[in-house]
Tab-separated table of C-alpha atoms and ligand atoms in Angstrom:
chain	number	residue	atom	x	y	z
A	12	MET	CA	0.000	0.000	0.000
A	13	ASN	CA	1.610	3.247	-1.101
A	14	TRP	CA	-0.614	6.288	-0.604
A	15	LEU	CA	2.209	8.834	-0.339
A	16	PRO	CA	2.791	11.242	-3.255
A	17	PRO	CA	5.923	10.499	-5.338
A	18	ASN	CA	9.007	11.664	-3.458
A	19	GLY	CA	11.354	14.132	-5.172
A	20	ALA	CA	13.736	15.062	-2.340
A	21	LEU	CA	16.977	13.555	-1.055
A	22	HIS	CA	15.731	13.262	2.534
A	23	GLY	CA	12.350	11.898	1.378
A	24	PHE	CA	13.336	8.225	1.538
A	25	ALA	CA	14.379	8.478	5.214
A	26	PHE	CA	11.226	10.489	5.931
A	27	ASP	CA	8.895	7.916	4.335
A	28	HIS	CA	10.742	5.054	6.018
A	29	LEU	CA	10.303	6.662	9.450
A	30	LEU	CA	6.664	7.527	8.762
A	31	ARG	CA	5.862	3.918	7.822
A	32	TRP	CA	7.670	2.589	10.917
A	33	ASN	CA	5.763	5.016	13.157
A	34	LEU	CA	2.420	4.131	11.575
A	35	ALA	CA	3.114	0.393	11.835
A	36	ILE	CA	4.095	0.748	15.506
A	37	VAL	CA	1.016	2.756	16.525
A	38	PHE	CA	-1.222	0.427	14.479
A	39	TRP	CA	-0.010	-2.701	16.280
A	40	LEU	CA	-0.069	-0.926	19.663
A	41	PHE	CA	-3.695	-0.017	18.976
A	42	ILE	CA	-4.581	-3.624	18.052
A	43	ALA	CA	-2.756	-4.934	21.150
A	44	ALA	CA	-4.519	-2.429	23.424
A	45	GLN	CA	-7.959	-3.382	22.089
A	46	ALA	CA	-7.181	-7.096	22.393
A	47	LEU	CA	-6.001	-6.679	26.011
A	48	LEU	CA	-9.119	-4.673	26.786
A	49	LEU	CA	-11.359	-7.459	25.460
A	50	VAL	CA	-9.435	-10.195	27.308
A	51	ALA	CA	-9.573	-8.203	30.563
A	52	LEU	CA	-13.279	-7.560	30.118
A	53	PHE	CA	-14.189	-11.242	29.766
A	54	ARG	CA	-11.725	-12.506	32.388
A	55	ARG	CA	-12.928	-9.992	34.988
A	56	LYS	CA	-16.483	-11.017	34.346
A	57	SER	CA	-15.810	-14.664	35.070
A	58	ALA	CA	-13.324	-13.962	37.899
A	59	ALA	CA	-15.631	-11.663	39.855
A	60	SER	CA	-18.230	-14.301	40.650
A	61	PRO	CA	-19.216	-14.631	44.333
A	62	GLN	CA	-17.403	-17.999	44.520
A	63	ARG	CA	-14.079	-16.496	43.336
A	64	PRO	CA	-13.290	-13.114	44.929
A	65	ILE	CA	-10.679	-10.918	43.178
A	66	ARG	CA	-7.212	-11.468	44.636
A	67	PRO	CA	-4.813	-8.563	45.245
A	68	HIS	CA	-1.857	-8.464	42.826
A	69	SER	CA	1.304	-10.226	43.933
A	70	PRO	CA	4.685	-8.355	43.752
A	71	ALA	CA	5.594	-10.511	40.733
A	72	ALA	CA	2.426	-9.404	38.938
A	73	ARG	CA	3.258	-5.755	39.647
A	74	VAL	CA	6.662	-6.138	37.951
A	75	PHE	CA	4.968	-7.884	35.031
A	76	HIS	CA	2.573	-4.938	34.694
A	77	PHE	CA	5.437	-2.457	34.766
A	78	LEU	CA	7.368	-4.134	31.924
A	79	PRO	CA	4.990	-3.304	29.023
A	80	LEU	CA	4.788	0.271	30.321
A	81	ALA	CA	8.596	0.580	30.272
A	82	ALA	CA	8.730	-0.969	26.773
A	83	ILE	CA	6.162	1.504	25.422
A	84	THR	CA	7.969	4.447	27.039
A	85	ALA	CA	11.256	3.345	25.448
A	86	LEU	CA	9.503	3.026	22.084
A	87	TYR	CA	8.085	6.540	22.248
A	88	VAL	CA	11.457	7.983	23.307
A	89	TRP	CA	13.022	6.246	20.278
A	90	MET	CA	10.319	7.719	18.014
A	91	VAL	CA	10.940	11.233	19.380
A	92	PHE	CA	14.704	11.061	18.897
A	93	THR	CA	14.678	9.568	15.396
A	94	SER	CA	12.078	12.036	14.109
A	95	HIS	CA	13.766	15.000	15.788
A	96	LYS	CA	17.038	14.186	14.008
A	97	LEU	CA	15.265	14.281	10.636
A	98	TRP	CA	13.269	17.405	11.571
A	99	ALA	CA	16.305	19.339	12.793
A	100	ALA	CA	18.378	18.520	9.680
A	101	ARG	CA	15.857	20.444	7.558
A	102	ARG	CA	15.761	23.500	9.827
A	103	GLU	CA	19.129	24.221	11.384
A	104	ALA	CA	20.679	26.955	9.226
A	105	ALA	CA	23.895	25.416	7.907
A	106	ASN	CA	25.044	28.474	5.930
A	107	ASN	CA	25.923	26.406	2.903
A	108	PRO	CA	27.459	28.718	0.244
A	109	GLN	CA	26.592	26.169	-2.474
A	110	ALA	CA	22.891	26.291	-1.611
A	111	VAL	CA	20.405	28.019	-3.904
A	112	GLN	CA	18.889	30.885	-1.904
A	113	VAL	CA	15.192	31.623	-2.257
A	114	GLU	CA	12.942	33.629	0.010
A	115	VAL	CA	9.332	32.435	0.269
A	116	THR	CA	6.652	34.920	1.342
A	117	GLY	CA	3.097	33.968	2.227
A	118	VAL	CA	0.464	36.630	1.568
A	119	GLN	CA	-3.312	36.182	1.767
A	120	PHE	CA	-3.687	34.237	-0.601
A	121	ASP	CA	-0.534	33.859	-2.673
A	122	TRP	CA	2.990	32.574	-2.414
A	123	TYR	CA	5.852	34.730	-3.734
A	124	PHE	CA	9.384	33.517	-4.355
A	125	ARG	CA	12.290	35.972	-4.298
A	126	TYR	CA	15.758	35.237	-5.669
A	127	PRO	CA	18.525	37.594	-4.473
A	128	GLY	CA	19.962	38.065	-7.995
A	129	ASP	CA	23.616	38.321	-9.062
A	130	ASP	CA	24.788	40.123	-5.902
A	131	GLY	CA	23.446	37.263	-3.735
A	132	ILE	CA	21.916	39.749	-1.286
A	133	TYR	CA	18.220	40.255	-0.692
A	134	GLY	CA	17.292	43.933	-1.061
A	135	THR	CA	15.402	45.900	1.567
A	136	LEU	CA	11.634	45.447	1.792
A	137	ARG	CA	9.418	48.313	2.936
A	138	PRO	CA	5.848	47.509	4.073
A	139	ASP	CA	4.636	50.945	2.914
A	140	LEU	CA	5.709	50.097	-0.667
A	141	VAL	CA	3.726	46.839	-0.872
A	142	ASN	CA	1.524	47.143	-3.958
A	143	ALA	CA	0.666	43.933	-5.811
A	144	PRO	CA	-1.419	45.550	-8.614
A	145	ALA	CA	1.539	47.842	-9.408
A	146	GLY	CA	3.899	44.841	-9.652
A	147	ASN	CA	5.579	45.202	-6.253
A	148	PRO	CA	3.815	42.624	-4.027
A	149	LEU	CA	6.684	42.438	-1.524
A	150	GLY	CA	7.489	46.153	-1.271
A	151	LEU	CA	11.002	46.124	-2.796
A	152	ASP	CA	12.775	49.405	-2.072
A	153	PRO	CA	13.909	50.887	-5.437
A	154	ASN	CA	16.509	53.041	-3.653
A	155	ASP	CA	18.410	50.029	-2.320
A	156	PRO	CA	21.016	48.824	-4.870
A	157	HIS	CA	20.595	45.239	-3.566
A	158	SER	CA	16.891	45.314	-4.530
A	159	ARG	CA	17.685	46.208	-8.156
A	160	ASP	CA	18.452	42.670	-9.309
A	161	ASP	CA	16.041	40.822	-6.992
A	162	ILE	CA	13.652	38.543	-8.848
A	163	VAL	CA	10.129	38.045	-7.545
A	164	SER	CA	8.283	35.087	-9.042
A	165	ALA	CA	4.907	33.392	-8.572
A	166	ILE	CA	6.481	30.017	-9.391
A	167	LEU	CA	9.376	28.361	-7.558
A	168	VAL	CA	11.971	27.081	-10.022
A	169	LEU	CA	14.903	25.051	-8.643
A	170	PRO	CA	17.831	23.152	-10.200
A	171	VAL	CA	17.904	19.401	-9.662
A	172	GLY	CA	20.592	17.957	-7.363
A	173	ARG	CA	21.624	21.181	-5.630
A	174	PRO	CA	20.958	21.987	-1.969
A	175	VAL	CA	18.344	24.684	-1.459
A	176	ASP	CA	17.978	27.085	1.451
A	177	LEU	CA	14.478	28.519	1.684
A	178	ARG	CA	13.998	31.604	3.850
A	179	LEU	CA	10.402	31.667	5.005
A	180	ARG	CA	8.387	34.751	5.951
A	181	THR	CA	4.839	36.039	5.933
A	182	GLN	CA	3.393	39.454	5.182
A	183	ASP	CA	0.184	39.100	7.187
A	184	VAL	CA	-1.086	36.054	9.118
A	185	ILE	CA	0.366	32.592	9.816
A	186	HIS	CA	0.703	30.512	6.647
A	187	GLY	CA	2.045	26.991	6.285
A	188	LEU	CA	4.411	26.189	3.432
A	189	PHE	CA	3.557	22.624	2.431
A	190	ILE	CA	5.295	20.808	-0.447
A	191	PRO	CA	4.128	17.178	-0.154
A	192	GLY	CA	6.369	15.987	-3.033
A	193	MET	CA	9.440	17.355	-1.198
A	194	ARG	CA	8.255	16.117	2.221
A	195	LEU	CA	8.412	19.682	3.557
A	196	LYS	CA	6.027	21.491	5.872
A	197	GLU	CA	6.836	24.584	7.893
A	198	ASP	CA	4.832	27.499	9.219
A	199	ALA	CA	5.546	31.091	8.221
A	200	ILE	CA	5.104	33.130	11.423
A	201	PRO	CA	4.643	36.925	11.457
A	202	GLY	CA	7.828	38.652	12.635
A	203	MET	CA	10.001	35.546	12.232
A	204	LEU	CA	12.281	34.195	9.515
A	205	GLY	CA	12.132	30.429	9.118
A	206	HIS	CA	14.617	28.239	7.246
A	207	LEU	CA	14.143	25.020	5.327
A	208	GLN	CA	16.909	23.048	3.673
A	209	PHE	CA	16.517	20.251	1.186
A	210	THR	CA	17.836	18.892	-2.109
A	211	PRO	CA	15.426	18.160	-4.976
A	212	THR	CA	16.523	15.018	-6.820
A	213	VAL	CA	13.743	14.355	-9.342
A	214	PRO	CA	12.841	16.890	-12.074
A	215	GLY	CA	9.159	17.664	-12.472
A	216	ASP	CA	6.268	19.735	-11.193
A	217	TYR	CA	5.203	19.669	-7.557
A	218	ALA	CA	2.262	21.266	-5.764
A	219	ILE	CA	2.859	23.958	-3.139
A	220	LEU	CA	-0.006	24.371	-0.673
A	221	CYS	CA	-0.829	26.344	2.436
A	222	SER	CA	-1.362	24.098	5.460
A	223	GLN	CA	-2.758	26.755	7.821
A	224	VAL	CA	-6.337	27.968	7.542
A	225	CYS	CA	-5.355	31.571	6.822
A	226	GLY	CA	-8.644	33.116	5.671
A	227	LEU	CA	-11.454	32.799	3.143
A	228	GLY	CA	-9.136	32.221	0.167
A	229	HIS	CA	-7.002	29.614	1.987
A	230	SER	CA	-8.026	26.726	-0.284
A	231	ARG	CA	-6.839	28.527	-3.409
A	232	MET	CA	-3.482	29.520	-1.875
A	233	GLN	CA	-1.506	27.254	-4.163
A	234	ALA	CA	1.645	27.535	-6.229
A	235	ARG	CA	4.006	25.323	-8.229
A	236	LEU	CA	7.509	24.080	-7.699
A	237	ARG	CA	9.292	23.228	-10.950
A	238	VAL	CA	12.509	21.223	-10.628
A	239	VAL	CA	14.603	21.530	-13.805
A	240	SER	CA	18.161	20.841	-15.012
A	241	GLU	CA	20.946	23.208	-13.955
A	242	ALA	CA	21.146	24.644	-17.521
A	243	ASP	CA	17.393	25.289	-17.712
A	244	TYR	CA	17.501	26.896	-14.270
A	245	GLU	CA	20.321	29.264	-15.266
A	246	ARG	CA	18.468	30.176	-18.469
A	247	TRP	CA	15.217	30.852	-16.584
A	248	LEU	CA	17.025	32.913	-13.950
A	249	ALA	CA	18.875	35.020	-16.559
A	250	ALA	CA	15.619	35.728	-18.455
A	251	ARG	CA	13.838	36.744	-15.253
A	252	GLU	CA	16.797	38.901	-14.241
A	253	ARG	CA	16.720	40.763	-17.570
A	254	ALA	CA	12.951	41.237	-17.235
A	255	ALA	CA	13.307	42.511	-13.647
A	256	LEU	CA	16.010	45.026	-14.583
A	257	ALA	CA	14.030	46.210	-17.644
A	258	ALA	CA	10.878	46.656	-15.515
A	259	ARG	CA	12.882	48.824	-13.126
A	260	GLY	CA	14.202	50.926	-16.028
A	261	ASP	CA	17.733	49.617	-15.653
A	262	THR	CA	19.520	47.845	-18.487
A	263	GLN	CA	22.941	47.338	-16.887
B	28	CU	CU1	-2.121	30.628	3.767
């Protein structure tokens, strides 16, 4: 039974493996708990007859009762540590200079993706300049030289096989960046910058959703991730860069 969407990320195999283990463990624990409940129910019924009064538990029985509890505790501790390792690897900023830098902004009800351009530095954003109909949905400051080459896109394009560092922010309420095909899910919190690191390994198109109910248009807050070859990525980036500079009246 495979009901997970196709995986396109390097860490996805470990993620799916852990998810299946966790589901299998809780499934069998559930079955065992229900079976024990039924056994106890029927045994109590027959044991509690007036001829056979219920005996207090012996010390040996107490130890026997403690053992399954200790086993389950150990199991849950193992589940916490293994999943935390995987979780932390996606979020601890590693400052990898090879990583493709993209800033993701959630806005009711769109996702915007900003590439820092040739200088590799994100330009200043000013909330008072935010104006989506005029082509400046993030409020790029035209007076900041670092903003000049920034590229703002409605689609996330990434090269295959290269590590990616997503910087996550929101312009209004809490949004949840959810890319099922990349096994990524992280909230964008007002006033905070989040980080997500991963490596796409399979070219193709992937859905980007919002996993937090962020308002009336929440269900249509969707975007696309397109994973392409390194050459196609460079071509796309150069074309967008030229378009961005032309739009800002700068042809350098
Ligand atoms: Cu949202």
